[in-house]
Short mmCIF file of C-alpha atoms and ligand atoms in Angstrom, two decimals:
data_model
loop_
_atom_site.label_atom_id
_atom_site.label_comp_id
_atom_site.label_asym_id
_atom_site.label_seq_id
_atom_site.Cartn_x
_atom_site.Cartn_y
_atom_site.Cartn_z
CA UNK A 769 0.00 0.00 0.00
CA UNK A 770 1.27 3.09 -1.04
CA UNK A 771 1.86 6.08 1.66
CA UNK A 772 3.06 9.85 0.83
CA UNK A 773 5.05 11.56 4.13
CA UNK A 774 4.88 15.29 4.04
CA UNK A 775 6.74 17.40 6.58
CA UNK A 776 4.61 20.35 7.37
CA UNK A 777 5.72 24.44 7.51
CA UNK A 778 7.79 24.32 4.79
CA UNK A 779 7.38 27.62 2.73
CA UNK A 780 7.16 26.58 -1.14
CA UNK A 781 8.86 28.46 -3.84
CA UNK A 782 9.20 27.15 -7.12
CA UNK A 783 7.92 26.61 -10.69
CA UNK A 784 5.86 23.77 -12.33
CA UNK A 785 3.77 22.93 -15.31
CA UNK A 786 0.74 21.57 -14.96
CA UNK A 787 -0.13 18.00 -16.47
CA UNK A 788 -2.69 17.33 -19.54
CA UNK A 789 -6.55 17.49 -18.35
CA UNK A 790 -7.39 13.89 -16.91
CA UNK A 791 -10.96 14.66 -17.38
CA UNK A 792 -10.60 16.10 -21.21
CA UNK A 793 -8.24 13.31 -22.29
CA UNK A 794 -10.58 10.40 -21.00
CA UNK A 795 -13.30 11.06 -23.35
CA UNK A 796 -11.25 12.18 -26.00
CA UNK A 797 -9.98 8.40 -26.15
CA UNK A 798 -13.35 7.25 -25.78
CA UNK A 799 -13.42 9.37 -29.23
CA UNK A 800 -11.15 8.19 -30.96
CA UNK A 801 -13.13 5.04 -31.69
CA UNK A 802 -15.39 6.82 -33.45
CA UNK A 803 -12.91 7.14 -36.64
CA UNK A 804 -11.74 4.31 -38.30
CA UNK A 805 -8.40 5.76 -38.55
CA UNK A 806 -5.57 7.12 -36.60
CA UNK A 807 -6.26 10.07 -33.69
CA UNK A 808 -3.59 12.08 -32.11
CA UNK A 809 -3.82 13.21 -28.23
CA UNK A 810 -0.54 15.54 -27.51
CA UNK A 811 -0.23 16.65 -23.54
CA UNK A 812 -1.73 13.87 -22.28
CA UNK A 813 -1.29 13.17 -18.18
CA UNK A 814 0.78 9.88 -17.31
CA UNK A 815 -1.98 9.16 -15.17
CA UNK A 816 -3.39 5.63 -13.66
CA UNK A 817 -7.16 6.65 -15.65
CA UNK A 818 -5.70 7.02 -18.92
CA UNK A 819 -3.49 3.43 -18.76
CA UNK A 820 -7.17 1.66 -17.76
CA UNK A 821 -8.21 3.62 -20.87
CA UNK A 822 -6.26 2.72 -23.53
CA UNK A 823 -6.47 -0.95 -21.39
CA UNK A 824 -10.00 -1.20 -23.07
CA UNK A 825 -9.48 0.67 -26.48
CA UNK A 826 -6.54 -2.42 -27.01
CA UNK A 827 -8.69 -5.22 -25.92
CA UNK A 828 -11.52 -3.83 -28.40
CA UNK A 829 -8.70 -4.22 -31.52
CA UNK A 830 -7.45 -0.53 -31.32
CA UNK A 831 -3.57 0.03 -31.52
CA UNK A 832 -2.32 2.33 -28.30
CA UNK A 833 0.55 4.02 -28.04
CA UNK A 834 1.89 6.85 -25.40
CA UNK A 835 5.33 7.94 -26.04
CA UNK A 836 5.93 10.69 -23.55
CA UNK A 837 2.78 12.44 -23.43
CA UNK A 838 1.68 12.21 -27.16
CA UNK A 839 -1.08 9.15 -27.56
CA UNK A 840 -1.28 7.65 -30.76
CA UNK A 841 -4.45 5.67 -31.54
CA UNK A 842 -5.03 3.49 -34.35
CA UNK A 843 -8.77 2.43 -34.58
CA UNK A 844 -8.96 0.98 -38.09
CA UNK A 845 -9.80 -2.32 -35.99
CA UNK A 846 -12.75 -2.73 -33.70
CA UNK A 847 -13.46 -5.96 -33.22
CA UNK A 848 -14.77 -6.66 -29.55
CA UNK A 849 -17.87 -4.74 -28.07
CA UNK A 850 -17.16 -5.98 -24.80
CA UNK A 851 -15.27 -3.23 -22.26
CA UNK A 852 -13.27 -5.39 -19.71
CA UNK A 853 -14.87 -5.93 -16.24
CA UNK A 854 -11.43 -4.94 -14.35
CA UNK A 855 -11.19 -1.88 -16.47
CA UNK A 856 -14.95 -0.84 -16.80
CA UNK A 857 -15.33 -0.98 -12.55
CA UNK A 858 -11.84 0.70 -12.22
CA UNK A 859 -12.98 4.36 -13.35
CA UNK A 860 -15.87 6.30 -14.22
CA UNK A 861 -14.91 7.21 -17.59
CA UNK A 862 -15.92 3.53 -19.09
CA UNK A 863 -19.29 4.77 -19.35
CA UNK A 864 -18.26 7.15 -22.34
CA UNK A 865 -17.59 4.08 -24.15
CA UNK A 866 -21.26 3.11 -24.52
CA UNK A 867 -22.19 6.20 -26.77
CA UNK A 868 -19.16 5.45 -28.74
CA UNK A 869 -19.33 1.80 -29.07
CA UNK A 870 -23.14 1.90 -29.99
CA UNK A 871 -22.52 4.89 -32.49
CA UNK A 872 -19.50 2.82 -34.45
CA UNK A 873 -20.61 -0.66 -33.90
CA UNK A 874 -24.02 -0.36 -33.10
CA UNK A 875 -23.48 -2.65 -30.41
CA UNK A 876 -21.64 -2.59 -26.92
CA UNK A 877 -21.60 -4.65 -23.56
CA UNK A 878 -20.66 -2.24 -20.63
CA UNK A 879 -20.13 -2.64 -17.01
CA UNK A 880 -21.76 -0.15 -14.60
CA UNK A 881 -18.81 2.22 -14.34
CA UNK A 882 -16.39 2.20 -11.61
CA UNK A 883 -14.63 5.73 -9.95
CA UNK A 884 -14.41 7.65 -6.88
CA UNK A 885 -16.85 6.91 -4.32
CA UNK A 886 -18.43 10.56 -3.74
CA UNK A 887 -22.03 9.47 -4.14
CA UNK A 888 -24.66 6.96 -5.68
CA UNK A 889 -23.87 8.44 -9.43
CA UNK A 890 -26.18 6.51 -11.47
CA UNK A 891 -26.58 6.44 -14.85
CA UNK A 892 -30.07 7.43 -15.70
CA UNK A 893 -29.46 10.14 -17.86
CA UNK A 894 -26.92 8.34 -20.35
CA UNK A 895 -29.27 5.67 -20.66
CA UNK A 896 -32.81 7.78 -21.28
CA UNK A 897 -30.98 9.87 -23.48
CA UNK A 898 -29.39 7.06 -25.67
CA UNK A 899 -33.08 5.93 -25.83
CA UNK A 900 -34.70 8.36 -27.04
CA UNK A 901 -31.80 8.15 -30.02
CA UNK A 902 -33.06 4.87 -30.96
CA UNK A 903 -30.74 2.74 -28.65
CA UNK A 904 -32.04 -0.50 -26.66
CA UNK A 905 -30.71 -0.96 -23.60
CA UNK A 906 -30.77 -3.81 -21.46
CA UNK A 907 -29.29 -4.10 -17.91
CA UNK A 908 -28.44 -7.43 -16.80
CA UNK A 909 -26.25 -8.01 -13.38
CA UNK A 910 -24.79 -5.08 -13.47
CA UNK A 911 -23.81 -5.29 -17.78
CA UNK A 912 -25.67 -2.97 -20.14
CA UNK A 913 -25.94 -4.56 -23.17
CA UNK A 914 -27.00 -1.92 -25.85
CA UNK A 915 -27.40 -2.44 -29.32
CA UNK A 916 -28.86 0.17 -32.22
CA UNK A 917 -29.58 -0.36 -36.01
CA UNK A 918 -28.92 2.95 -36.44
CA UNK A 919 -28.64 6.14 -33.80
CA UNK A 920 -31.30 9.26 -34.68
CA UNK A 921 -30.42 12.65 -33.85
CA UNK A 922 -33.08 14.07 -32.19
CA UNK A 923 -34.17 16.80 -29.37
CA UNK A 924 -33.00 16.24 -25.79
CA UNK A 925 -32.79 17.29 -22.74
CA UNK A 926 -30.83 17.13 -19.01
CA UNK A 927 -32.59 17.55 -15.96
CA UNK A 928 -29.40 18.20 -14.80
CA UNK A 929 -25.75 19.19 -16.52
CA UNK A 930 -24.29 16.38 -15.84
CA UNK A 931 -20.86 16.31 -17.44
CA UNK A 932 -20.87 12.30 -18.48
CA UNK A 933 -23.93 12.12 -20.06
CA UNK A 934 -22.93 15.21 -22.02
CA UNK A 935 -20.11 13.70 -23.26
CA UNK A 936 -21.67 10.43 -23.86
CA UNK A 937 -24.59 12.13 -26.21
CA UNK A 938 -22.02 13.75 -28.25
CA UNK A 939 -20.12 10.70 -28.68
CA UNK A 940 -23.61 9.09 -29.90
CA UNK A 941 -24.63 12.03 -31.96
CA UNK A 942 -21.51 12.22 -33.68
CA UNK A 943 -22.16 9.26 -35.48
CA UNK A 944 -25.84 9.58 -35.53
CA UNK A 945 -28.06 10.04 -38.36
CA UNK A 946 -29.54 13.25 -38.67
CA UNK A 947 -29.47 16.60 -35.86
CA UNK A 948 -29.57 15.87 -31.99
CA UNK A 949 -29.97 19.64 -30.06
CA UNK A 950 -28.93 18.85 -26.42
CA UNK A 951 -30.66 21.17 -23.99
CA UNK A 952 -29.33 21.37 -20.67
CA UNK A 953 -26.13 20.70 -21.45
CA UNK A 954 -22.92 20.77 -19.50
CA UNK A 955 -20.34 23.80 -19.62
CA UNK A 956 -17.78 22.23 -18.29
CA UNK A 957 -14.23 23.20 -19.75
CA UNK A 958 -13.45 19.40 -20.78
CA UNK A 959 -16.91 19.12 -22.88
CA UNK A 960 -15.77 22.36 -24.25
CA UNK A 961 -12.11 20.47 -25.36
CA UNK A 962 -14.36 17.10 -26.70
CA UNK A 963 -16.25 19.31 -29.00
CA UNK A 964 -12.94 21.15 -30.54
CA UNK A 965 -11.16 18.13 -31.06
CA UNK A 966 -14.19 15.93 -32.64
CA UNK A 967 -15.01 19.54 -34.83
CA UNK A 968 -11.22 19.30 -35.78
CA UNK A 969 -11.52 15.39 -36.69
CA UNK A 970 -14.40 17.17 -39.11
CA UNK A 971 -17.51 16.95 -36.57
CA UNK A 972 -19.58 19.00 -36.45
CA UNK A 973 -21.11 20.59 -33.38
CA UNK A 974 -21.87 24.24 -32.31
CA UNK A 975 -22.72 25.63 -29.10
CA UNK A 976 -20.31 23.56 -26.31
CA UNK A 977 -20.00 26.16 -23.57
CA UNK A 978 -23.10 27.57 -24.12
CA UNK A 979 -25.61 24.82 -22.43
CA UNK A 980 -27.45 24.19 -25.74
CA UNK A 981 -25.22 21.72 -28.19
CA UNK A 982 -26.35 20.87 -31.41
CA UNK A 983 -24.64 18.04 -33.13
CA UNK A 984 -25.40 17.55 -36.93
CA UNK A 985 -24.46 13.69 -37.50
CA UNK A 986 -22.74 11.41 -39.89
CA UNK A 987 -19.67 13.26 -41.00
CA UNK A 988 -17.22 11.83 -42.38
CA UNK A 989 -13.81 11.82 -39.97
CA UNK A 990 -10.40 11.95 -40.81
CA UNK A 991 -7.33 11.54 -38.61
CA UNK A 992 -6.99 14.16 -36.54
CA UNK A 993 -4.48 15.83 -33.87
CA UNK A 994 -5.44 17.69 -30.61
CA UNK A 995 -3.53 19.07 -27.51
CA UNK A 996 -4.99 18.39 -24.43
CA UNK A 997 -6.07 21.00 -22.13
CA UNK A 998 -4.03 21.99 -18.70
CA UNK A 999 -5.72 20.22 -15.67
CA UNK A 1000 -7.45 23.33 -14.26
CA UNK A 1001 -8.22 20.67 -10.84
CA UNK A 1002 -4.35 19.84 -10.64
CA UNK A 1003 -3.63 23.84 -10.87
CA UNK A 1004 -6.22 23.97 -7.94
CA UNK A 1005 -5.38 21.07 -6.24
CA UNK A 1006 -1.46 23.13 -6.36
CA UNK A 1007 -2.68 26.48 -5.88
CA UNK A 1008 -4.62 25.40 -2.29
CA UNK A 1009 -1.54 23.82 -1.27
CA UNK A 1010 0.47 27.26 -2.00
CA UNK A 1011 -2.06 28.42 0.51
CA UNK A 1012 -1.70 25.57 2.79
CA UNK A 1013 1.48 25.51 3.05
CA UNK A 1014 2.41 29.05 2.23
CA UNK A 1015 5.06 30.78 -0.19
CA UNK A 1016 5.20 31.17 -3.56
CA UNK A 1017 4.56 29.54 -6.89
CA UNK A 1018 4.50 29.89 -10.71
CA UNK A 1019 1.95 27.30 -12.37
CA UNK A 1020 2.58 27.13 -16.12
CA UNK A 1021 -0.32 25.98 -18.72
CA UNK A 1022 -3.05 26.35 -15.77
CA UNK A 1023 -6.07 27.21 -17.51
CA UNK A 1024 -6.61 29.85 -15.07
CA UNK A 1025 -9.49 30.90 -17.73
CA UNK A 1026 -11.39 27.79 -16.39
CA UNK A 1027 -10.61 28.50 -12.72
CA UNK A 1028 -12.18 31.73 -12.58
CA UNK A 1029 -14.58 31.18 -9.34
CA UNK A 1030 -11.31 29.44 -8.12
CA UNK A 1031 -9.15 31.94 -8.26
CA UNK A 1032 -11.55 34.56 -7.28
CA UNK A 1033 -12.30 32.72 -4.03
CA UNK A 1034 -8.46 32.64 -3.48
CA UNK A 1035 -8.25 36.23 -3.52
CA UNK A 1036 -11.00 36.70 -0.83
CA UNK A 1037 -9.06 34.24 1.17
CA UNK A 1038 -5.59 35.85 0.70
CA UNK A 1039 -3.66 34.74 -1.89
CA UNK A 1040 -2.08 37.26 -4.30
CA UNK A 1041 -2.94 35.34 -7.98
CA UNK A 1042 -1.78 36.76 -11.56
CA UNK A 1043 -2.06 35.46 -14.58
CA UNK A 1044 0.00 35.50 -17.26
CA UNK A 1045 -1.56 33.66 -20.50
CA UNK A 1046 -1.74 30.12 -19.35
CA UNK A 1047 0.15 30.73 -16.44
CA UNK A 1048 -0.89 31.76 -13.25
CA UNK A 1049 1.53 33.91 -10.67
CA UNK A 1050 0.95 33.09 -6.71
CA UNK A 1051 2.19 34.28 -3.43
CA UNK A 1052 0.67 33.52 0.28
CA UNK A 1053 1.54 35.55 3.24
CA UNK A 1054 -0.45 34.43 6.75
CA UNK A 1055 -3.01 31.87 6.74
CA UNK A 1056 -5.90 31.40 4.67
CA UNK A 1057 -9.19 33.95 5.45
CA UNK A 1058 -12.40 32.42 6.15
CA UNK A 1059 -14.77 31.95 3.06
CA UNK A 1060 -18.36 30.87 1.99
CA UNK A 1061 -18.39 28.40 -0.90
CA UNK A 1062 -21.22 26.26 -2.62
CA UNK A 1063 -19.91 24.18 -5.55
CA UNK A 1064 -21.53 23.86 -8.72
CA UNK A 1065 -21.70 22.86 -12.10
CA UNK A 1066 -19.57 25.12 -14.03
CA UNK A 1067 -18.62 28.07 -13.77
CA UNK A 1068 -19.85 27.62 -10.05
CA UNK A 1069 -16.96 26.69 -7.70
CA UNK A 1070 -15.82 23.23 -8.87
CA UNK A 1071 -16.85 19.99 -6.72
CA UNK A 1072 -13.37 18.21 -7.38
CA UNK A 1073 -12.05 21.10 -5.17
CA UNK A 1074 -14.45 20.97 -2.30
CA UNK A 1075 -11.72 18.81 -0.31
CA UNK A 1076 -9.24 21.41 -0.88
CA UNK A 1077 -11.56 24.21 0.63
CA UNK A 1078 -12.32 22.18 3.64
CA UNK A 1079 -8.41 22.01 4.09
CA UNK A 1080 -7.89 25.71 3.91
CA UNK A 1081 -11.13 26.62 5.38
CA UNK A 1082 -9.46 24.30 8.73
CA UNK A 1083 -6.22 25.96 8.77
CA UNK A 1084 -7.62 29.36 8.33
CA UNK A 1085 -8.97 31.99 10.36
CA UNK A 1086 -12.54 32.58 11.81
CA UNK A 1087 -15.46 30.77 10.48
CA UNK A 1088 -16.22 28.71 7.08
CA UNK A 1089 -19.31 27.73 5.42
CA UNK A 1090 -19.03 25.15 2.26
CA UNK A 1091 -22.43 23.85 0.50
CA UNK A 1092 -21.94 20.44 -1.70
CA UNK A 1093 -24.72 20.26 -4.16
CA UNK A 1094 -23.04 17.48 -6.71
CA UNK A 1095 -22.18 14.55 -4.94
CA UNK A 1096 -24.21 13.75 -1.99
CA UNK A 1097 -21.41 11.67 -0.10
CA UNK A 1098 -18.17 14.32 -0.80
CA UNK A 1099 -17.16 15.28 2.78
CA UNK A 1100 -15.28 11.72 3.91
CA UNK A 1101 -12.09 13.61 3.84
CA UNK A 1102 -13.59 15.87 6.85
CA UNK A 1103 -13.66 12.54 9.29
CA UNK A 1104 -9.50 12.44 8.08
CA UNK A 1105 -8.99 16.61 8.86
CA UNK A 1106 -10.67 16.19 12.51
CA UNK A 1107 -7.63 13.64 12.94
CA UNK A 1108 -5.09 16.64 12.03
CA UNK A 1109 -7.19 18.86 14.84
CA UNK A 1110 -9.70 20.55 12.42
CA UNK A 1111 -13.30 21.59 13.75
CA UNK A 1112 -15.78 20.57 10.73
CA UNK A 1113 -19.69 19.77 11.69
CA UNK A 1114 -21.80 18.38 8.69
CA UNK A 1115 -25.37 19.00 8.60
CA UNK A 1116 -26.80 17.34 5.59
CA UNK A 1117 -24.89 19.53 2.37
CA UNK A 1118 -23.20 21.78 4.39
CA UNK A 1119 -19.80 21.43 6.21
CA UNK A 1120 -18.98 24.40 8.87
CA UNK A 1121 -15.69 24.91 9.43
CA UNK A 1122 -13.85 26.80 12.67
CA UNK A 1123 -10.64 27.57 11.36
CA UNK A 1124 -7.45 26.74 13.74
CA UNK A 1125 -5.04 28.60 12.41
CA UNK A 1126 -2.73 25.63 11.95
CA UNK A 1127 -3.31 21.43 11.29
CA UNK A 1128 -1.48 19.01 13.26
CA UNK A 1129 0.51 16.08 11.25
CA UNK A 1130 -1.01 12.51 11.80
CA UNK A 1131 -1.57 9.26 9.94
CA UNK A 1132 -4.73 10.19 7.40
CA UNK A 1133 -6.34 7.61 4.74
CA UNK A 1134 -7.26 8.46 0.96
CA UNK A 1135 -10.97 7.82 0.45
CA UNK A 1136 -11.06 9.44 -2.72
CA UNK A 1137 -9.16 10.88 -5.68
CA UNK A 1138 -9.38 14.47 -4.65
CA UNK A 1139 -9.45 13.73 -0.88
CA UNK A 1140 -6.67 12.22 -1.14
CA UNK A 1141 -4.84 15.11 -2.55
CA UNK A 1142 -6.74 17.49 0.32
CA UNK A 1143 -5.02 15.38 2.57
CA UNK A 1144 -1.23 15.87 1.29
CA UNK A 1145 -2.11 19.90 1.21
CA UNK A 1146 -3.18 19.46 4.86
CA UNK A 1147 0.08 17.79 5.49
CA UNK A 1148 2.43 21.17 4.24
CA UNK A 1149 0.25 23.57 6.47
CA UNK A 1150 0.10 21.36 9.55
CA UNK A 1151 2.51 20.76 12.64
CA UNK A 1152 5.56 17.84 12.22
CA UNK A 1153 4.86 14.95 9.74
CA UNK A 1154 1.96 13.86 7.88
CA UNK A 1155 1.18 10.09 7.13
CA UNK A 1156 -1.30 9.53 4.11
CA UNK A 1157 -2.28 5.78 3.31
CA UNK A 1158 -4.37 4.24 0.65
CA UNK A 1159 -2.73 6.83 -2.31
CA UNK A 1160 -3.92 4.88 -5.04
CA UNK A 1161 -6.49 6.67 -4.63
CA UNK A 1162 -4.61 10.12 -5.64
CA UNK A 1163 -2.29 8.42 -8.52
CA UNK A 1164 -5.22 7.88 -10.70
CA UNK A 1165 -4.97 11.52 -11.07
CA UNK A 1166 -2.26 12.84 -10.70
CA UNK A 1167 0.95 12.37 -12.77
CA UNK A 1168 2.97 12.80 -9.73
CA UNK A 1169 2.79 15.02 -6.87
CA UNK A 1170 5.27 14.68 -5.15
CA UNK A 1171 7.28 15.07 -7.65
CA UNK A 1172 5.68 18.32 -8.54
CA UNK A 1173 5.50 19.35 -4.80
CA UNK A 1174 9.17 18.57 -4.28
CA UNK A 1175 9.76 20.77 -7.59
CA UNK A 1176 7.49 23.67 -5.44
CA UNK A 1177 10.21 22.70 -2.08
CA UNK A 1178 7.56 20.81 -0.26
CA UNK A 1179 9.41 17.96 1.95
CA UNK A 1180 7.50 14.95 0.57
CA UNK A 1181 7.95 11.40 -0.40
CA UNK A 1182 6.73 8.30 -1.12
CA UNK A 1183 7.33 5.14 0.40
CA UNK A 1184 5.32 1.97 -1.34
C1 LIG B 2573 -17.38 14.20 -14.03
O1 LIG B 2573 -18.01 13.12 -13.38
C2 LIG B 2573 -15.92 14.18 -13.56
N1 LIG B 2573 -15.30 12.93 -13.95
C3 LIG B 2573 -15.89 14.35 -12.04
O2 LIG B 2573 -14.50 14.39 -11.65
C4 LIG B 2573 -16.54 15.67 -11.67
O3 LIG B 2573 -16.57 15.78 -10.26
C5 LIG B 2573 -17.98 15.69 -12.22
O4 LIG B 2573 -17.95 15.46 -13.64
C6 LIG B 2573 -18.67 17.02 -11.95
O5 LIG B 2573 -17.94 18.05 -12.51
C7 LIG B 2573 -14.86 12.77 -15.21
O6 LIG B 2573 -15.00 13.63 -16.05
C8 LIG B 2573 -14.18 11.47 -15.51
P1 LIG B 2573 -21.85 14.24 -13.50
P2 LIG B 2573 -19.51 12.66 -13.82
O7 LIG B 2573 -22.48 13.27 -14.40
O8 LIG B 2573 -19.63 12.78 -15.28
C9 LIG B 2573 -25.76 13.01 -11.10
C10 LIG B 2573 -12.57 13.69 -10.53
O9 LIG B 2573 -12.23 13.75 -9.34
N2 LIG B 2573 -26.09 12.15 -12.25
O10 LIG B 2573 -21.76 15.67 -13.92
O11 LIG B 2573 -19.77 11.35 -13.20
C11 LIG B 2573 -24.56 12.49 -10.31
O12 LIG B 2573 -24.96 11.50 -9.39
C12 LIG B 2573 -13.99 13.30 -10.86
O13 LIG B 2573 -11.82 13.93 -11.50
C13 LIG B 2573 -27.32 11.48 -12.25
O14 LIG B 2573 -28.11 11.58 -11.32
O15 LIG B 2573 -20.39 13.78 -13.10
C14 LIG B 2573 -24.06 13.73 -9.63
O16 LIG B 2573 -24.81 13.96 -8.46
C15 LIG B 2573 -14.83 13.02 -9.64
N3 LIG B 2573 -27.63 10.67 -13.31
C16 LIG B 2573 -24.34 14.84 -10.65
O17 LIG B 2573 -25.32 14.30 -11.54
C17 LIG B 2573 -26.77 10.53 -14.38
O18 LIG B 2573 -27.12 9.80 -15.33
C18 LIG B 2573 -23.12 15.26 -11.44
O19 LIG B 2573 -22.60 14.13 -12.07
C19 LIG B 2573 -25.54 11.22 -14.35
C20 LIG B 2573 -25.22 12.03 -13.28
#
């Protein structure tokens, strides 16, 4: 089992560039299946997610290869429908594949999907949706087994953004026959990224960003090659632990354009933030300030950085409020802060937080992906040495961190 050790109160001062988007690059392999032909990713994150991915895209008869961060892959071939069971639990992502399989082969066999457990996340709205497009869909201990002569594009609509079933509409719709207008859409940055590399692969869709997507089907695709977004959740996930642990940092290819609520919430907390193109400038005198935050879809405050807040929000000064309105089970990483002296009382969505001023170091467990990363932030603003277990959690995220943290002057390792 894999531990990080972080030595707390060490001032950071460094620069770092920030990894491909794991949440952009995930469906843009799921994409690539759409073309029978060869699809570029450049910038692509090193990350645990994006092995599982191109894990199924091989056992379905694509060709995968990741030299560096530039994927190559080669879907002339796809000859199985049926996504692994290891690597369809192992991540949430898997689910993309249905839109794509059943828009290519008209046919796919996919397990419920795997990921972080912040919540129930079901799967309602891929599954209506790829309905009403002409898809039937069987579930069957815990397989869906969908099959479709051939996809119509038609009028939908979300009850709710939700950023997977976005992405797994346009997949569909790409390849359907005929115009599907998605209402309701998600505006996340990494649908925004999907859309721009599918519309460069000779898609086309309009509107991504704007809530309303239309997708005209059936174009013909050619090979194609795309760069990858920055991980605007890894620049936040870095930026809170500039405020955790104090000090100074550049951040190079950021996205600060898609952190905008981030940084802005920052500010009001302390931190001195410019940006500079696709870099972003930071500096941290004192301890965090307290703050009121509800995440949101975006461009609310992003839910992948709730953890974070609850971590600065604990080490700061005075008293916190933070509202969770995406995932109804988010706040496990508050049960590991109380262990490092932090005063956080859940009622229901909310979390409030009396800051201390200062964590103390003790032996923490990952629960989650972005909890787990909370927790190594928690370790450079707290007292002695921090302990955090179970960090297999964090490396299907991120490329490295304490690499990049020891490249910022954190005192961190890895043992396991
Ligand atoms: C994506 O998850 C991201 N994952 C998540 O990041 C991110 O937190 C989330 O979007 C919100 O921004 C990837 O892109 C791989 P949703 P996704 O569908 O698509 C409910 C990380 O740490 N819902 O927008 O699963 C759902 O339960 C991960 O990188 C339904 O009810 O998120 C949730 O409450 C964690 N029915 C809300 O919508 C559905 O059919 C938002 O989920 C689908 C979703």
């Amino acid at each position: 089992m894999s531990v990080i050790l972080v030595q707390g109160y060490h001032p950071l001062k460094g620069e770092i560039e920030i990894q491909g988007s794991k949440n952009a690059a995930l469906p843009m392999m799921a994409a690539a299946i759409l073309h029978k032909g060869t699809t570029v990713l450049k910038h692509v994150p090193r990350i645990q997610d994006v092995l599982c991915m191109m894990g199924i895209l091989e056992s379905m008869g694509c060709a995968c290869v990741l030299e560096g961060h530039t994927l190559t892959v080669d879907a002339k071939t796809v000859r199985d429908i049926q996504i692994p069971e290891e690597n369809g639990k192992a991540m949430r992502s898997s689910i993309m594949l249905l839109g794509a399989l059943l828009g290519r082969c008209g046919e796919a066999y996919v397990h419920y999907p795997g990921g972080c457990s912040i919540g129930s996340r079901p799967i309602d709205m891929h599954i209506r949706a790829l309905r009403q497009m002409g898809a039937r869909i069987r579930e069957e201990d815990g397989i869906l087994h969908g099959t479709a002569v051939k996809l119509k594009g038609v009028p939908l609509s979300l009850p709710y953004p939700s950023v997977g079933a976005t992405e797994n509409i346009i997949l569909a719709a790409v390849a359907a026959e005929g115009t599907t207008t998605l209402k309701g859409a998600a505006m996340e940055p990494e649908v925004e990224a999907l859309c721009r590399m599918l519309n460069a692969m000779g898609a086309n869709i309009s509107g991504a960003g704007t809530g309303i997507i239309e997708i005209r089907g059936g174009s013909l695709l050619h090979d194609g090659e795309y760069t990858v977004p920055g991980d605007r959740i890894v620049a936040g996930t870095y930026l809170s632990a500039v405020m955790a642990g104090g000090g100074s940092a550049v951040l190079k290819k950021s996205s600060p354009d898609h952190l905008g609520r981030v940084i802005e919430t920052a500010g009001a907390m302390g931190a001195r933030i410019k940006v500079d193109g696709g870099d972003m400038k930071i500096l941290m005198e004192g301890r965090p300030g307290a703050a009121c935050v509800v995440t949101g879809p975006y461009p609310g405050f992003p839910t992948d950085l709730q953890s974070m807040m609850l971590v600065l929000m604990s080490m700061g000064q005075g008293q916190s409020r933070l509202k969770e309105t995406v995932f109804e089970g988010r706040f496990a990483t508050a049960k590991e802060l109380r262990k490092m002296g932090a005063e956080i009382i859940i009622e229901g969505k909310e979390a409030l937080v009396n800051g201390k001023g200062r964590l103390k170091g003790a032996c923490v467990e990952a629960h989650d992906l972005r909890g787990g990363a909370a927790l190594v932030t928690a370790g450079l603003g707290a007292e002695g040495e921090t302990r955090v277990t179970c960090c297999h959690h964090i490396f299907r995220g991120y490329e490295d961190i304490c690499r990049d943290l020891k490249n910022l002057g954190a005192d961190i390792r890895r043992e396991g």
